[in-house]
XYZ file of C-alpha atoms in Angstrom:
392
model
C -34.000 27.394 6.092
C -33.332 27.782 9.786
C -31.601 24.441 9.755
C -29.060 25.543 7.146
C -25.569 26.196 8.361
C -24.074 29.658 8.307
C -21.687 28.595 5.537
C -24.569 27.407 3.357
C -26.631 30.525 4.094
C -23.750 32.722 2.969
C -23.064 30.432 -0.037
C -19.599 29.713 1.359
C -17.996 26.383 0.383
C -17.537 23.848 3.165
C -13.898 23.726 4.262
C -14.045 19.938 4.378
C -14.717 19.696 0.645
C -11.282 18.942 -0.905
C -9.932 21.594 -3.243
C -6.433 22.074 -4.610
C -4.059 23.961 -2.321
C -1.278 23.438 -4.878
C -2.682 22.497 -8.265
C -2.266 18.828 -9.224
C -0.211 18.163 -6.069
C -2.177 18.327 -2.817
C -5.494 19.471 -1.412
C -6.398 21.789 1.430
C -6.672 20.456 4.985
C -9.819 18.361 5.414
C -11.336 16.320 8.227
C -11.713 12.722 7.066
C -14.854 12.004 9.081
C -16.521 15.173 7.786
C -15.895 14.140 4.174
C -17.761 10.893 4.793
C -20.609 12.765 6.472
C -20.938 15.248 3.603
C -21.037 12.460 1.017
C -23.685 10.533 2.910
C -25.795 13.669 3.278
C -25.596 14.788 -0.338
C -25.506 11.518 -2.267
C -28.535 9.400 -2.922
C -28.220 6.145 -0.975
C -28.528 4.088 -4.168
C -25.075 5.271 -5.276
C -23.250 3.673 -2.310
C -25.681 0.947 -1.304
C -24.555 -2.687 -1.362
C -27.930 -3.772 -2.758
C -28.041 -5.038 -6.326
C -28.998 -2.175 -8.617
C -31.344 -2.642 -11.555
C -30.029 -1.041 -14.717
C -32.696 1.223 -16.170
C -32.610 0.874 -19.947
C -35.873 2.704 -20.578
C -36.156 5.122 -23.439
C -37.460 7.744 -21.004
C -34.118 7.767 -19.228
C -32.257 8.042 -22.545
C -34.470 10.904 -23.604
C -33.984 12.718 -20.296
C -30.218 12.254 -20.514
C -30.140 13.481 -24.117
C -32.183 16.521 -23.224
C -29.959 17.339 -20.270
C -26.793 17.010 -22.386
C -28.270 18.745 -25.451
C -27.982 15.630 -27.649
C -30.451 14.726 -30.366
C -32.268 11.373 -30.433
C -30.281 10.239 -33.505
C -26.979 10.972 -31.744
C -28.154 9.102 -28.653
C -28.977 6.034 -30.743
C -25.527 6.178 -32.351
C -23.811 6.459 -28.948
C -25.793 3.486 -27.626
C -24.786 1.411 -30.626
C -21.073 2.311 -30.317
C -21.015 1.718 -26.554
C -23.015 -1.499 -26.709
C -21.536 -4.637 -25.140
C -22.004 -6.406 -28.467
C -19.146 -4.356 -29.946
C -16.740 -6.030 -27.489
C -17.386 -9.494 -28.927
C -15.056 -10.982 -31.532
C -17.345 -13.846 -32.509
C -20.979 -14.331 -33.301
C -23.284 -15.970 -30.764
C -23.279 -19.257 -32.739
C -19.488 -19.624 -32.556
C -17.623 -21.020 -29.547
C -14.499 -18.865 -29.199
C -11.088 -20.266 -28.376
C -10.034 -18.232 -25.335
C -6.348 -18.973 -25.968
C -6.424 -17.685 -29.560
C -6.636 -14.009 -30.502
C -8.048 -13.525 -34.031
C -5.900 -11.662 -36.526
C -8.726 -9.422 -37.695
C -9.784 -8.175 -34.260
C -10.834 -4.546 -34.066
C -10.163 -4.136 -30.332
C -7.012 -2.175 -29.562
C -6.448 -4.014 -26.272
C -6.442 -7.403 -28.041
C -4.107 -6.080 -30.731
C -1.607 -5.036 -28.058
C -2.013 -8.348 -26.257
C -1.400 -10.313 -29.459
C 1.670 -8.236 -30.255
C 3.036 -8.914 -26.779
C 2.403 -12.659 -27.036
C 4.091 -12.826 -30.434
C 7.114 -11.031 -29.001
C 7.344 -13.525 -26.131
C 7.189 -16.477 -28.525
C 9.984 -15.054 -30.679
C 12.366 -13.950 -27.937
C 11.883 -16.079 -24.824
C 13.840 -19.317 -24.581
C 11.993 -20.535 -21.477
C 8.272 -19.835 -21.469
C 7.177 -19.366 -17.869
C 4.948 -16.995 -15.952
C 6.791 -14.090 -14.359
C 6.735 -14.332 -10.566
C 6.187 -10.597 -10.359
C 3.037 -10.824 -12.490
C 1.783 -13.781 -10.492
C 2.334 -11.962 -7.205
C 0.600 -8.816 -8.480
C -2.369 -10.860 -9.690
C -2.619 -12.615 -6.320
C -2.636 -9.305 -4.455
C -5.278 -7.904 -6.798
C -7.514 -10.943 -6.385
C -7.434 -10.767 -2.581
C -9.926 -7.957 -2.323
C -11.968 -7.733 -5.517
C -15.621 -8.250 -4.625
C -14.800 -10.309 -1.536
C -17.699 -10.723 0.876
C -17.385 -11.783 4.536
C -18.296 -15.247 5.775
C -20.196 -13.707 8.706
C -22.588 -10.778 8.393
C -21.095 -8.983 11.406
C -17.782 -8.711 9.509
C -19.324 -6.764 6.625
C -18.260 -3.161 6.114
C -21.025 -0.666 6.819
C -22.623 1.221 3.953
C -21.181 4.699 3.555
C -17.835 3.689 5.094
C -14.856 5.727 3.930
C -11.812 4.146 2.247
C -8.385 5.785 2.235
C -5.657 4.769 -0.204
C -2.092 5.554 0.832
C 1.396 5.023 -0.504
C 4.168 3.991 1.888
C 7.570 4.939 0.472
C 10.917 3.274 1.061
C 12.772 4.296 4.255
C 14.661 7.553 3.940
C 17.866 5.739 4.975
C 17.454 3.245 2.118
C 19.236 3.687 -1.206
C 15.883 2.844 -2.826
C 14.242 5.909 -1.269
C 14.483 7.720 -4.604
C 12.519 4.975 -6.361
C 9.556 6.400 -8.226
C 7.380 3.472 -7.136
C 6.193 3.264 -3.517
C 7.136 0.338 -1.329
C 3.483 -0.433 -0.575
C 0.023 0.802 -1.497
C -2.536 0.076 1.214
C -6.254 0.720 1.668
C -7.678 1.338 5.137
C -11.176 2.045 6.454
C -11.986 5.327 8.126
C -13.236 3.525 11.229
C -9.945 1.669 11.742
C -7.348 2.787 14.258
C -3.872 3.939 13.311
C -2.407 0.956 15.159
C -4.047 -1.399 12.656
C -2.136 0.277 9.836
C 1.061 0.289 11.889
C 0.789 -3.494 12.433
C 0.111 -4.104 8.719
C 3.199 -2.255 7.461
C 6.102 -4.477 6.409
C 9.621 -3.145 6.745
C 12.834 -5.122 6.755
C 14.194 -3.122 9.712
C 11.509 -4.674 11.930
C 12.978 -8.128 11.245
C 16.623 -7.299 11.831
C 18.512 -9.358 14.439
C 20.987 -7.389 16.524
C 24.362 -8.764 17.489
C 27.500 -10.454 16.158
C 27.294 -14.268 15.948
C 30.559 -15.534 14.437
C 31.370 -17.542 17.588
C 27.801 -18.770 18.186
C 26.022 -19.175 14.830
C 23.607 -21.732 16.312
C 22.450 -19.387 19.033
C 18.680 -19.200 18.810
C 17.597 -15.592 18.626
C 14.356 -15.236 20.559
C 13.178 -11.874 19.279
C 13.631 -9.711 16.223
C 13.899 -5.935 16.391
C 10.146 -5.401 16.267
C 9.764 -7.435 19.467
C 12.475 -5.456 21.260
C 11.698 -1.930 20.025
C 7.924 -1.479 19.746
C 7.795 2.305 19.711
C 6.569 4.127 16.607
C 4.633 7.227 15.590
C 2.695 8.787 12.724
C 2.780 12.498 11.968
C -0.266 14.180 10.402
C -0.840 17.939 10.274
C 0.950 19.068 13.418
C -0.061 16.064 15.541
C 2.286 13.204 16.472
C 0.443 9.952 17.161
C 2.549 7.653 19.369
C 2.107 3.908 19.725
C 1.841 3.420 23.505
C 0.095 0.043 23.660
C 2.901 -1.743 25.484
C 4.715 -0.897 28.743
C 8.083 -0.843 26.952
C 6.898 1.736 24.376
C 8.660 5.093 24.533
C 7.450 8.496 23.410
C 9.616 8.975 20.323
C 8.184 12.464 19.814
C 9.695 13.760 23.059
C 13.036 14.574 21.439
C 11.315 16.345 18.535
C 9.170 18.442 20.874
C 12.183 19.427 22.977
C 14.090 20.410 19.825
C 11.221 22.561 18.558
C 10.682 24.266 21.927
C 14.379 24.843 22.629
C 14.335 28.011 20.536
C 12.154 29.879 18.068
C 12.348 27.766 14.912
C 9.300 29.023 13.034
C 7.173 25.931 13.711
C 3.785 25.862 15.366
C 3.590 23.941 18.605
C 3.162 20.225 17.922
C 0.488 18.221 19.671
C 0.633 14.574 20.709
C -1.984 11.826 20.844
C -2.110 8.062 21.223
C -2.166 5.993 18.068
C -4.378 3.335 19.647
C -7.068 5.925 20.524
C -7.243 7.542 17.067
C -9.146 6.409 13.976
C -8.590 7.681 10.451
C -11.946 9.467 10.678
C -10.418 11.640 13.421
C -7.543 12.865 11.246
C -7.101 16.237 9.575
C -5.040 15.642 6.435
C -4.145 16.964 2.996
C -4.719 14.574 0.118
C -1.464 14.122 -1.803
C 0.691 15.681 0.931
C 3.706 13.824 2.411
C 3.477 12.776 6.050
C 5.684 10.583 8.237
C 5.773 7.122 9.783
C 8.754 6.481 12.066
C 9.715 3.237 13.792
C 12.842 1.519 15.097
C 14.068 4.909 16.284
C 15.285 6.302 12.961
C 13.586 4.296 10.192
C 11.418 6.956 8.542
C 8.862 6.356 5.787
C 7.052 9.073 3.862
C 3.293 8.400 3.836
C 1.076 9.949 1.152
C -2.725 9.637 1.223
C -3.631 9.606 -2.457
C -7.386 8.997 -2.420
C -10.436 9.182 -0.160
C -13.799 7.810 -1.261
C -16.899 5.951 -0.143
C -16.773 2.168 -0.385
C -18.992 0.512 -3.015
C -20.302 -2.977 -3.648
C -17.442 -3.957 -5.981
C -14.855 -3.361 -3.238
C -13.783 -5.898 -0.652
C -16.618 -5.851 1.890
C -14.888 -7.982 4.519
C -13.596 -5.556 7.136
C -11.343 -8.223 8.673
C -9.170 -8.078 5.530
C -8.371 -4.379 6.006
C -5.820 -2.800 5.969
C -5.743 -4.251 2.473
C -2.490 -4.476 0.518
C -3.164 -3.329 -3.057
C 0.353 -3.091 -4.500
C 3.823 -4.138 -3.458
C 7.013 -3.120 -5.210
C 9.016 -6.123 -6.378
C 12.466 -6.223 -4.775
C 15.378 -8.223 -6.152
C 16.807 -10.679 -3.643
C 20.512 -10.780 -2.860
C 21.987 -14.192 -3.667
C 24.792 -16.031 -1.929
C 28.246 -14.961 -3.161
C 29.401 -18.607 -3.342
C 26.608 -20.701 -4.847
C 24.657 -17.854 -6.496
C 21.507 -19.916 -5.925
C 20.079 -19.308 -2.468
C 19.107 -16.058 -0.798
C 21.730 -14.620 1.546
C 21.204 -15.123 5.269
C 24.590 -14.002 6.611
C 26.813 -11.002 5.985
C 30.480 -10.945 7.057
C 33.039 -8.204 7.657
C 36.835 -8.467 7.860
C 36.478 -11.971 6.448
C 39.723 -13.643 5.383
C 37.756 -16.207 3.328
C 35.581 -13.713 1.435
C 36.415 -12.001 -1.881
C 34.687 -8.776 -0.806
C 33.889 -6.799 2.317
C 31.060 -7.035 3.204
C 30.204 -10.425 1.713
C 26.875 -12.277 1.697
C 26.338 -16.027 2.173
C 23.468 -18.457 2.366
C 23.373 -20.536 5.549
C 24.846 -23.682 3.959
C 27.804 -21.994 2.261
C 28.473 -19.833 5.302
C 28.866 -22.828 7.603
C 30.864 -24.942 5.120
C 33.363 -22.130 4.502
C 33.800 -20.739 8.023
C 33.503 -23.763 10.357
C 34.950 -27.263 10.534
C 32.959 -30.480 10.819
C 32.744 -30.037 14.605
C 31.379 -26.507 14.323
C 34.617 -24.772 15.366
C 35.318 -21.351 13.916
C 38.002 -21.102 11.249
C 39.959 -17.898 10.805
C 38.898 -14.416 11.851
C 35.728 -12.713 10.692
C 32.629 -10.947 11.969
C 29.235 -12.469 11.105
C 25.812 -10.855 11.304
C 22.389 -12.308 10.430
C 21.084 -10.764 7.201
C 17.408 -10.197 6.452
C 16.849 -9.855 2.722
C 14.213 -7.272 1.665
C 13.057 -9.702 -1.015
C 11.430 -11.934 1.609
C 8.336 -9.737 1.340
C 7.956 -10.785 -2.293
């Protein structure tokens, strides 16, 4: 009893146990590392162990469960029969089912919907091909399901915490109001914030600065991410700056000066280094919007949607994390001339273009704007264009 905490002695709930601050929206402030500790202390190890678990099908367990739930033995037998794996089979054990054919008399609702969808495709589609979006989603899903590491030292530790977060479109993007997030990523509690920062894909990191109408062959050595490496995360009053490189700047300095310039009703912000902070060190609200800022003014809303302990069906290779779970499909912008290839150039004040701005693939751009010797024709401004669809 002496070892019990004061909160437990007074029957007070632990503040690090998530509860709703605003119902169905976000939780109270919790410490991520403390959530993992509480789960490991209160859960039996068998529930998060990576060891193979034997399924206990004894009647004693059924009887104990029925007694605990107030269910009679007859009802338990009926539930076991309804929930049996045999009810998911469409054929008897003697038959060899055709996996490509769905029987007409199936009783499974999921197969009925699948058959209806397949019939619709056969009746309406002229060209029968697999959707690239579906293929990409399936590839992402298969990356982490049950994956085990090649080397034992790369295996995730038992009881490790997993955070799932949505990264929204940049606020400056017209797609910011999209209901679907740009990316859904899983990270481990022991990973540093810099590992998430390096895993995030944003088209603004790949932009190439400058006007190249006179020198289209000029080899650009670095993209924006190589020139401007500064970035920060904001979580619960703390700004975490990326200061790994000598050229990194403290992007939070302007914000802190603005807050301290006069009484604005905000608490004093704190700063920390992104490379020295793990997710276990964070205080966060589940479901609450936070901020990731890079390239000076490219701001993404970050929402942590789930925190849980890793289990044996998850990806157990820690070298794969941060793990991309979902990626919103983005339509690529095609060349205005050939309508076949993805645009790589955008022009302004272009006397040869039907619109301003106008987008061209590399081949059409050079054929229309330069002669056979590479000399510029007419007057126009040309900028390299990075299509967001390249992340597809």
